[in-house]
Amino acid sequence: MGTSSEASGARGAVLYTRVSTGEQAEHGTSLDSQREACLREALRLGLPVVAVCEDAGVSGAMYETRPGIMEVLRLIEGGAASALIVTKIDRIGRSARVILDIADRVERAGGELVTRDVPLDRSPMGRMMRTMLAGMAEMEREAIRERMAGGKRSRAEQGQQPQRSRPPYGYHVVTNAEVDAGLHPPAMRGRYVVDEGKAAIARRIFADYLRGLTLSRIARTLNREGVPPPGDGRGWHPATVNVILTNPAYKGEPVSGRQKCLTDNSRIGQRHKLTGVPLTTPDVRVPAPPEQRLTLSAPALVSAEDWEAVQRRMAQNRQALNGDPRRALMLSGMTVCPHCGGKAVLKYQNANGK
């Protein structure tokens, strides 16, 4: 979330603070402490504070989607402020490319970037120092991510599911807050427990598929009955049903670490191909190698035999679909539509509507 509190007065400094969720978890970094340090620096320099802008719980990998830093640039490029003050250079970004881009925009607008920990200027030595610090900030970002991933894996090796991940439909992962409140014993921290209401729906989905219903029909029926869907509440879809039917958690074997995060800097400044919305991170999630995955335990909602039977039926359906779906048909491409004059062709559609 980005906020700013403007102050009337002469052209002066805009203060910027940022903290990401990961930094809050690992270091307890405080926006308040950053703000106080920046205020002391503005006072030392004799600069009036034009605005205080912040981005709370936001990654520093990109900046175009951060309201706080965009407000900073608007003020400086618009002439309302002449200096940007931060506690450390990594507050404006965790990517070297992002840091240098913001610094260049401030400089082109005639402004100064002031970092409280290391003095920077426009001399060749100052520019070299800025580039080095930007590279170090990016390295630290990778180190933080590796430490967090290592912590997740360590907890997974102890049988604990990461609490920030979304559990499979029909399950709940016991949180620290629930243990602290006495709702569960400490040994249940990060463990799977059954959400009976949703679990009944998950069991029904498996049963319906085993008795021959298609993914589309199962989804339509659940929507018609008003059954709450997983996640964001956008309704049931064949793909939603497919995710449930293929998840080994339902036979009591949830897998941790099925995906890993990679950084693709070419995503910086790009937009989503379908929605056109600016991308918020250069990180992409890809399937992790099998040797990096860990199998945990959970109360089974279906028997291992039924789960395997579902996988066999899905494999058979895929094989039937991919067998020879483009068979040559007599008169294909030769018959003409009497209304538009176009050639009539056969279009195949699978159970997922594709």
Tab-separated table of C-alpha atoms in Angstrom:
chain	number	residue	atom	x	y	z
A	1	MET	CA	0.000	0.000	0.000
A	2	GLY	CA	1.381	3.440	-0.894
A	3	THR	CA	0.551	6.591	1.046
A	4	SER	CA	1.823	10.169	1.193
A	5	SER	CA	1.269	13.050	3.592
A	6	GLU	CA	2.143	16.353	1.875
A	7	ALA	CA	3.278	19.475	3.691
A	8	SER	CA	2.942	22.961	2.331
A	9	GLY	CA	6.106	25.025	2.046
A	10	ALA	CA	9.218	25.638	-0.001
A	11	ARG	CA	10.755	23.255	-2.468
A	12	GLY	CA	12.526	20.700	-0.321
A	13	ALA	CA	12.756	16.982	0.388
A	14	VAL	CA	10.398	14.077	-0.097
A	15	LEU	CA	10.982	11.189	2.305
A	16	TYR	CA	10.423	7.610	1.148
A	17	THR	CA	10.057	4.465	3.257
A	18	ARG	CA	9.381	0.899	2.156
A	19	VAL	CA	9.174	-2.504	3.743
A	20	SER	CA	8.357	-5.838	2.137
A	21	THR	CA	6.474	-8.668	3.798
A	22	GLY	CA	9.622	-10.797	3.777
A	23	GLU	CA	11.718	-8.108	5.442
A	24	GLN	CA	9.053	-7.590	8.087
A	25	ALA	CA	9.136	-11.323	8.827
A	26	GLU	CA	12.917	-11.623	8.862
A	27	HIS	CA	14.161	-8.338	10.302
A	28	GLY	CA	11.124	-6.616	11.803
A	29	THR	CA	11.950	-3.590	9.644
A	30	SER	CA	9.808	-0.650	10.702
A	31	LEU	CA	8.367	2.099	8.527
A	32	ASP	CA	8.275	4.337	11.609
A	33	SER	CA	11.989	3.950	12.299
A	34	GLN	CA	12.795	4.687	8.648
A	35	ARG	CA	10.587	7.779	8.717
A	36	GLU	CA	12.249	9.101	11.886
A	37	ALA	CA	15.729	8.571	10.429
A	38	CYS	CA	14.776	10.368	7.203
A	39	LEU	CA	13.293	13.269	9.170
A	40	ARG	CA	16.552	13.647	11.121
A	41	GLU	CA	18.489	13.690	7.843
A	42	ALA	CA	16.221	16.371	6.354
A	43	LEU	CA	16.689	18.451	9.520
A	44	ARG	CA	20.472	18.037	9.344
A	45	LEU	CA	20.472	19.222	5.720
A	46	GLY	CA	18.118	22.096	6.475
A	47	LEU	CA	15.539	20.880	3.949
A	48	PRO	CA	11.802	21.368	4.533
A	49	VAL	CA	9.794	18.155	4.140
A	50	VAL	CA	7.436	18.377	1.172
A	51	ALA	CA	5.964	14.883	1.565
A	52	VAL	CA	6.398	11.546	3.283
A	53	CYS	CA	5.612	8.623	0.970
A	54	GLU	CA	5.598	4.935	1.833
A	55	ASP	CA	5.016	1.502	0.326
A	56	ALA	CA	4.116	-1.028	3.015
A	57	GLY	CA	4.401	-4.769	2.432
A	58	VAL	CA	5.581	-4.260	-1.156
A	59	SER	CA	8.470	-5.936	-2.978
A	60	GLY	CA	11.263	-3.703	-4.224
A	61	ALA	CA	11.721	-5.703	-7.419
A	62	MET	CA	9.642	-3.283	-9.536
A	63	TYR	CA	8.508	0.282	-9.053
A	64	GLU	CA	5.865	1.215	-11.656
A	65	THR	CA	3.147	-0.478	-9.576
A	66	ARG	CA	4.276	1.033	-6.237
A	67	PRO	CA	2.042	4.035	-5.467
A	68	GLY	CA	4.472	5.490	-2.947
A	69	ILE	CA	7.564	5.648	-5.162
A	70	MET	CA	5.499	6.842	-8.131
A	71	GLU	CA	4.250	9.733	-5.974
A	72	VAL	CA	7.878	10.517	-5.101
A	73	LEU	CA	8.796	10.719	-8.783
A	74	ARG	CA	5.722	12.835	-9.542
A	75	LEU	CA	6.738	15.383	-6.906
A	76	ILE	CA	10.382	15.559	-7.976
A	77	GLU	CA	9.759	15.537	-11.728
A	78	GLY	CA	6.982	18.092	-11.237
A	79	GLY	CA	9.308	20.449	-9.377
A	80	ALA	CA	7.590	20.203	-5.991
A	81	ALA	CA	10.659	18.628	-4.339
A	82	SER	CA	14.390	18.823	-4.957
A	83	ALA	CA	15.646	15.820	-2.969
A	84	LEU	CA	14.677	12.217	-2.265
A	85	ILE	CA	15.781	10.995	1.163
A	86	VAL	CA	15.927	7.280	2.075
A	87	THR	CA	17.660	5.429	4.894
A	88	LYS	CA	19.406	3.035	2.494
A	89	ILE	CA	19.511	2.750	-1.276
A	90	ASP	CA	17.742	-0.630	-1.155
A	91	ARG	CA	14.594	1.148	0.082
A	92	ILE	CA	13.935	2.436	-3.446
A	93	GLY	CA	14.410	-1.030	-4.919
A	94	ARG	CA	15.913	-4.498	-4.650
A	95	SER	CA	16.814	-4.730	-8.334
A	96	ALA	CA	19.916	-2.958	-9.619
A	97	ARG	CA	18.035	-1.997	-12.753
A	98	VAL	CA	15.171	-0.464	-10.740
A	99	ILE	CA	17.486	1.431	-8.370
A	100	LEU	CA	19.540	2.940	-11.183
A	101	ASP	CA	16.427	3.818	-13.193
A	102	ILE	CA	14.858	5.711	-10.266
A	103	ALA	CA	18.163	7.439	-9.461
A	104	ASP	CA	18.520	8.545	-13.096
A	105	ARG	CA	14.959	9.923	-13.163
A	106	VAL	CA	15.606	11.920	-9.991
A	107	GLU	CA	18.868	13.253	-11.409
A	108	ARG	CA	17.385	14.168	-14.797
A	109	ALA	CA	14.700	16.173	-12.984
A	110	GLY	CA	17.424	18.164	-11.229
A	111	GLY	CA	16.937	16.389	-7.911
A	112	GLU	CA	19.325	14.732	-5.484
A	113	LEU	CA	19.179	11.197	-4.105
A	114	VAL	CA	20.207	11.264	-0.439
A	115	THR	CA	20.954	7.972	1.321
A	116	ARG	CA	21.458	8.291	5.055
A	117	ASP	CA	23.947	5.437	5.391
A	118	VAL	CA	26.342	6.224	2.506
A	119	PRO	CA	26.878	9.724	1.012
A	120	LEU	CA	26.373	9.773	-2.767
A	121	ASP	CA	27.128	12.532	-5.261
A	122	ARG	CA	27.275	12.997	-9.027
A	123	SER	CA	31.040	12.568	-9.301
A	124	PRO	CA	32.418	9.553	-11.197
A	125	MET	CA	33.296	7.968	-7.843
A	126	GLY	CA	29.800	8.668	-6.513
A	127	ARG	CA	28.202	7.097	-9.586
A	128	MET	CA	30.417	4.029	-9.270
A	129	MET	CA	29.481	3.712	-5.597
A	130	ARG	CA	25.785	3.982	-6.489
A	131	THR	CA	26.119	1.196	-9.067
A	132	MET	CA	27.969	-1.028	-6.589
A	133	LEU	CA	25.356	-0.465	-3.877
A	134	ALA	CA	22.572	-1.248	-6.357
A	135	GLY	CA	24.248	-4.547	-7.225
A	136	MET	CA	24.702	-5.382	-3.541
A	137	ALA	CA	21.010	-4.643	-2.882
A	138	GLU	CA	20.039	-7.135	-5.572
A	139	MET	CA	22.396	-9.747	-4.108
A	140	GLU	CA	20.846	-9.235	-0.662
A	141	ARG	CA	17.379	-9.717	-2.164
A	142	GLU	CA	18.463	-13.084	-3.545
A	143	ALA	CA	20.018	-13.982	-0.186
A	144	ILE	CA	16.784	-13.115	1.666
A	145	ARG	CA	14.793	-15.260	-0.733
A	146	GLU	CA	17.189	-18.181	-0.304
A	147	ARG	CA	17.037	-17.908	3.497
A	148	MET	CA	13.235	-17.834	3.460
A	149	ALA	CA	13.140	-20.809	1.080
A	150	GLY	CA	15.564	-22.653	3.353
A	151	GLY	CA	13.363	-21.922	6.358
A	152	LYS	CA	10.300	-23.235	4.549
A	153	ARG	CA	12.135	-26.400	3.568
A	154	SER	CA	13.399	-26.906	7.118
A	155	ARG	CA	9.853	-26.629	8.469
A	156	ALA	CA	8.577	-28.922	5.723
A	157	GLU	CA	11.186	-31.526	6.704
A	158	GLN	CA	9.623	-31.398	10.179
A	159	GLY	CA	6.204	-31.996	8.638
A	160	GLN	CA	5.015	-28.372	8.769
A	161	GLN	CA	3.272	-26.722	5.833
A	162	PRO	CA	4.184	-23.030	5.201
A	163	GLN	CA	1.369	-21.053	6.812
A	164	ARG	CA	1.197	-18.357	4.146
A	165	SER	CA	0.418	-20.849	1.381
A	166	ARG	CA	-3.191	-21.615	0.498
A	167	PRO	CA	-4.129	-25.109	1.710
A	168	PRO	CA	-6.027	-27.477	-0.585
A	169	TYR	CA	-9.808	-27.105	-0.616
A	170	GLY	CA	-11.190	-29.010	2.369
A	171	TYR	CA	-8.141	-28.468	4.574
A	172	HIS	CA	-6.851	-25.839	6.983
A	173	VAL	CA	-3.251	-25.346	8.116
A	174	VAL	CA	-2.886	-24.567	11.828
A	175	THR	CA	-1.323	-21.121	12.306
A	176	ASN	CA	0.968	-19.694	14.984
A	177	ALA	CA	-1.847	-17.406	16.139
A	178	GLU	CA	-4.165	-20.381	16.676
A	179	VAL	CA	-1.517	-22.193	18.717
A	180	ASP	CA	-0.810	-19.050	20.764
A	181	ALA	CA	-4.555	-18.678	21.422
A	182	GLY	CA	-4.693	-22.240	22.746
A	183	LEU	CA	-6.930	-23.496	19.929
A	184	HIS	CA	-4.403	-26.201	19.027
A	185	PRO	CA	-1.425	-27.762	20.844
A	186	PRO	CA	2.083	-26.635	19.749
A	187	ALA	CA	2.657	-29.975	18.033
A	188	MET	CA	-0.100	-29.082	15.536
A	189	ARG	CA	1.648	-25.934	14.310
A	190	GLY	CA	1.762	-25.981	10.495
A	191	ARG	CA	-0.211	-29.253	10.323
A	192	TYR	CA	-3.189	-30.070	8.143
A	193	VAL	CA	-6.615	-30.348	9.756
A	194	VAL	CA	-9.882	-31.107	7.980
A	195	ASP	CA	-12.416	-28.381	7.215
A	196	GLU	CA	-15.443	-30.667	7.392
A	197	GLY	CA	-17.807	-28.489	5.353
A	198	LYS	CA	-15.454	-28.147	2.394
A	199	ALA	CA	-14.086	-31.664	2.831
A	200	ALA	CA	-17.543	-33.071	2.096
A	201	ILE	CA	-17.535	-31.196	-1.220
A	202	ALA	CA	-14.058	-32.487	-2.081
A	203	ARG	CA	-15.119	-36.082	-1.369
A	204	ARG	CA	-18.214	-35.564	-3.509
A	205	ILE	CA	-16.093	-34.294	-6.420
A	206	PHE	CA	-14.008	-37.479	-6.359
A	207	ALA	CA	-17.126	-39.648	-6.143
A	208	ASP	CA	-18.852	-37.804	-9.004
A	209	TYR	CA	-15.841	-38.143	-11.260
A	210	LEU	CA	-15.481	-41.847	-10.496
A	211	ARG	CA	-19.115	-42.445	-11.455
A	212	GLY	CA	-18.531	-40.875	-14.859
A	213	LEU	CA	-19.303	-37.160	-14.579
A	214	THR	CA	-17.091	-34.799	-16.579
A	215	LEU	CA	-15.114	-31.918	-15.116
A	216	SER	CA	-17.442	-29.438	-16.801
A	217	ARG	CA	-20.583	-31.081	-15.470
A	218	ILE	CA	-19.194	-31.230	-11.925
A	219	ALA	CA	-18.303	-27.522	-12.084
A	220	ARG	CA	-21.705	-26.542	-13.502
A	221	THR	CA	-23.534	-28.490	-10.803
A	222	LEU	CA	-21.526	-26.906	-7.995
A	223	ASN	CA	-22.146	-23.428	-9.431
A	224	ARG	CA	-25.863	-24.115	-9.811
A	225	GLU	CA	-26.071	-25.238	-6.186
A	226	GLY	CA	-24.194	-22.155	-4.990
A	227	VAL	CA	-21.343	-24.118	-3.420
A	228	PRO	CA	-18.572	-21.676	-2.381
A	229	PRO	CA	-15.534	-22.199	-4.645
A	230	PRO	CA	-11.889	-22.196	-3.549
A	231	GLY	CA	-9.888	-19.028	-3.307
A	232	ASP	CA	-11.169	-15.810	-4.816
A	233	GLY	CA	-14.812	-16.846	-5.190
A	234	ARG	CA	-15.050	-16.538	-8.978
A	235	GLY	CA	-16.983	-19.734	-9.341
A	236	TRP	CA	-16.209	-23.339	-10.159
A	237	HIS	CA	-14.458	-24.153	-13.438
A	238	PRO	CA	-13.277	-27.432	-14.985
A	239	ALA	CA	-9.701	-26.387	-14.188
A	240	THR	CA	-10.661	-25.870	-10.525
A	241	VAL	CA	-12.074	-29.382	-10.345
A	242	ASN	CA	-8.979	-30.738	-12.104
A	243	VAL	CA	-6.684	-29.166	-9.482
A	244	ILE	CA	-8.570	-30.963	-6.710
A	245	LEU	CA	-8.655	-34.323	-8.480
A	246	THR	CA	-4.910	-34.316	-9.197
A	247	ASN	CA	-3.700	-33.137	-5.775
A	248	PRO	CA	-2.144	-36.015	-3.769
A	249	ALA	CA	-3.050	-34.207	-0.536
A	250	TYR	CA	-6.504	-35.780	-0.751
A	251	LYS	CA	-5.022	-39.258	-0.321
A	252	GLY	CA	-3.064	-37.960	2.681
A	253	GLU	CA	0.194	-37.059	0.904
A	254	PRO	CA	0.477	-33.272	0.373
A	255	VAL	CA	3.642	-32.163	-1.399
A	256	SER	CA	5.670	-29.148	-0.287
A	257	GLY	CA	7.934	-27.306	-2.706
A	258	ARG	CA	6.197	-28.299	-5.929
A	259	GLN	CA	7.225	-24.946	-7.421
A	260	LYS	CA	10.281	-22.736	-7.198
A	261	CYS	CA	10.764	-19.032	-7.852
A	262	LEU	CA	13.007	-17.673	-10.607
A	263	THR	CA	13.821	-14.051	-11.462
A	264	ASP	CA	13.227	-12.929	-15.047
A	265	ASN	CA	14.350	-9.292	-15.338
A	266	SER	CA	12.831	-9.041	-18.821
A	267	ARG	CA	9.454	-8.802	-17.027
A	268	ILE	CA	10.369	-5.404	-15.561
A	269	GLY	CA	8.205	-2.729	-17.158
A	270	GLN	CA	6.030	-5.307	-18.947
A	271	ARG	CA	2.278	-5.839	-18.756
A	272	HIS	CA	0.167	-8.981	-18.434
A	273	LYS	CA	-0.506	-10.324	-21.927
A	274	LEU	CA	-4.218	-10.900	-21.296
A	275	THR	CA	-5.269	-8.185	-18.840
A	276	GLY	CA	-2.813	-5.433	-19.722
A	277	VAL	CA	-2.191	-4.821	-16.007
A	278	PRO	CA	1.447	-3.895	-15.154
A	279	LEU	CA	3.416	-6.816	-13.731
A	280	THR	CA	4.298	-6.345	-10.069
A	281	THR	CA	7.328	-8.640	-9.849
A	282	PRO	CA	10.019	-10.092	-12.134
A	283	ASP	CA	9.657	-13.404	-10.318
A	284	VAL	CA	8.006	-16.374	-12.006
A	285	ARG	CA	7.054	-19.726	-10.494
A	286	VAL	CA	8.072	-22.886	-12.322
A	287	PRO	CA	7.782	-26.592	-11.410
A	288	ALA	CA	10.542	-27.656	-9.036
A	289	PRO	CA	12.622	-30.774	-9.761
A	290	PRO	CA	11.210	-33.913	-8.081
A	291	GLU	CA	14.252	-34.217	-5.811
A	292	GLN	CA	13.458	-30.804	-4.268
A	293	ARG	CA	9.901	-31.755	-3.305
A	294	LEU	CA	8.915	-33.121	0.089
A	295	THR	CA	5.903	-35.301	0.860
A	296	LEU	CA	4.108	-34.373	4.078
A	297	SER	CA	1.163	-36.043	5.787
A	298	ALA	CA	-2.480	-35.037	6.113
A	299	PRO	CA	-5.774	-36.711	7.009
A	300	ALA	CA	-6.867	-38.508	3.836
A	301	LEU	CA	-10.246	-37.479	2.400
A	302	VAL	CA	-10.314	-40.330	-0.138
A	303	SER	CA	-8.648	-43.722	-0.210
A	304	ALA	CA	-5.390	-44.192	-2.087
A	305	GLU	CA	-7.222	-46.672	-4.335
A	306	ASP	CA	-9.876	-44.116	-5.315
A	307	TRP	CA	-7.275	-41.412	-5.901
A	308	GLU	CA	-5.278	-43.705	-8.182
A	309	ALA	CA	-8.481	-44.715	-10.002
A	310	VAL	CA	-9.170	-41.040	-10.704
A	311	GLN	CA	-5.659	-40.583	-12.119
A	312	ARG	CA	-6.111	-43.621	-14.386
A	313	ARG	CA	-9.403	-42.303	-15.744
A	314	MET	CA	-7.886	-38.877	-16.379
A	315	ALA	CA	-4.945	-40.473	-18.190
A	316	GLN	CA	-7.336	-42.544	-20.313
A	317	ASN	CA	-9.323	-39.424	-21.192
A	318	ARG	CA	-6.154	-37.601	-22.221
A	319	GLN	CA	-5.052	-40.540	-24.338
A	320	ALA	CA	-8.430	-40.760	-26.046
A	321	LEU	CA	-8.388	-37.033	-26.707
A	322	ASN	CA	-4.838	-37.036	-28.062
A	323	GLY	CA	-5.179	-40.309	-29.974
A	324	ASP	CA	-6.185	-38.989	-33.373
A	325	PRO	CA	-8.456	-35.970	-32.967
A	326	ARG	CA	-7.728	-34.626	-36.448
A	327	ARG	CA	-9.080	-37.485	-38.471
A	328	ALA	CA	-9.622	-36.803	-42.168
A	329	LEU	CA	-13.345	-36.528	-42.852
A	330	MET	CA	-15.146	-36.741	-46.163
A	331	LEU	CA	-16.127	-33.281	-47.549
A	332	SER	CA	-14.155	-31.528	-44.792
A	333	GLY	CA	-13.339	-28.029	-46.021
A	334	MET	CA	-15.490	-28.470	-49.103
A	335	THR	CA	-18.960	-27.778	-47.677
A	336	VAL	CA	-19.883	-24.079	-47.819
A	337	CYS	CA	-22.070	-22.187	-45.322
A	338	PRO	CA	-25.170	-20.838	-47.172
A	339	HIS	CA	-25.204	-17.685	-44.986
A	340	CYS	CA	-21.600	-16.432	-44.925
A	341	GLY	CA	-19.970	-18.450	-47.702
A	342	GLY	CA	-17.273	-19.786	-45.402
A	343	LYS	CA	-16.021	-23.360	-45.526
A	344	ALA	CA	-17.481	-25.701	-42.907
A	345	VAL	CA	-14.946	-27.582	-40.782
A	346	LEU	CA	-15.226	-29.929	-37.805
A	347	LYS	CA	-14.182	-28.407	-34.469
A	348	TYR	CA	-13.322	-30.708	-31.566
A	349	GLN	CA	-13.983	-29.766	-27.948
A	350	ASN	CA	-12.804	-31.667	-24.893
A	351	ALA	CA	-14.431	-31.985	-21.478
A	352	ASN	CA	-12.751	-28.774	-20.353
A	353	GLY	CA	-14.425	-26.793	-23.097
A	354	LYS	CA	-11.189	-26.425	-25.077
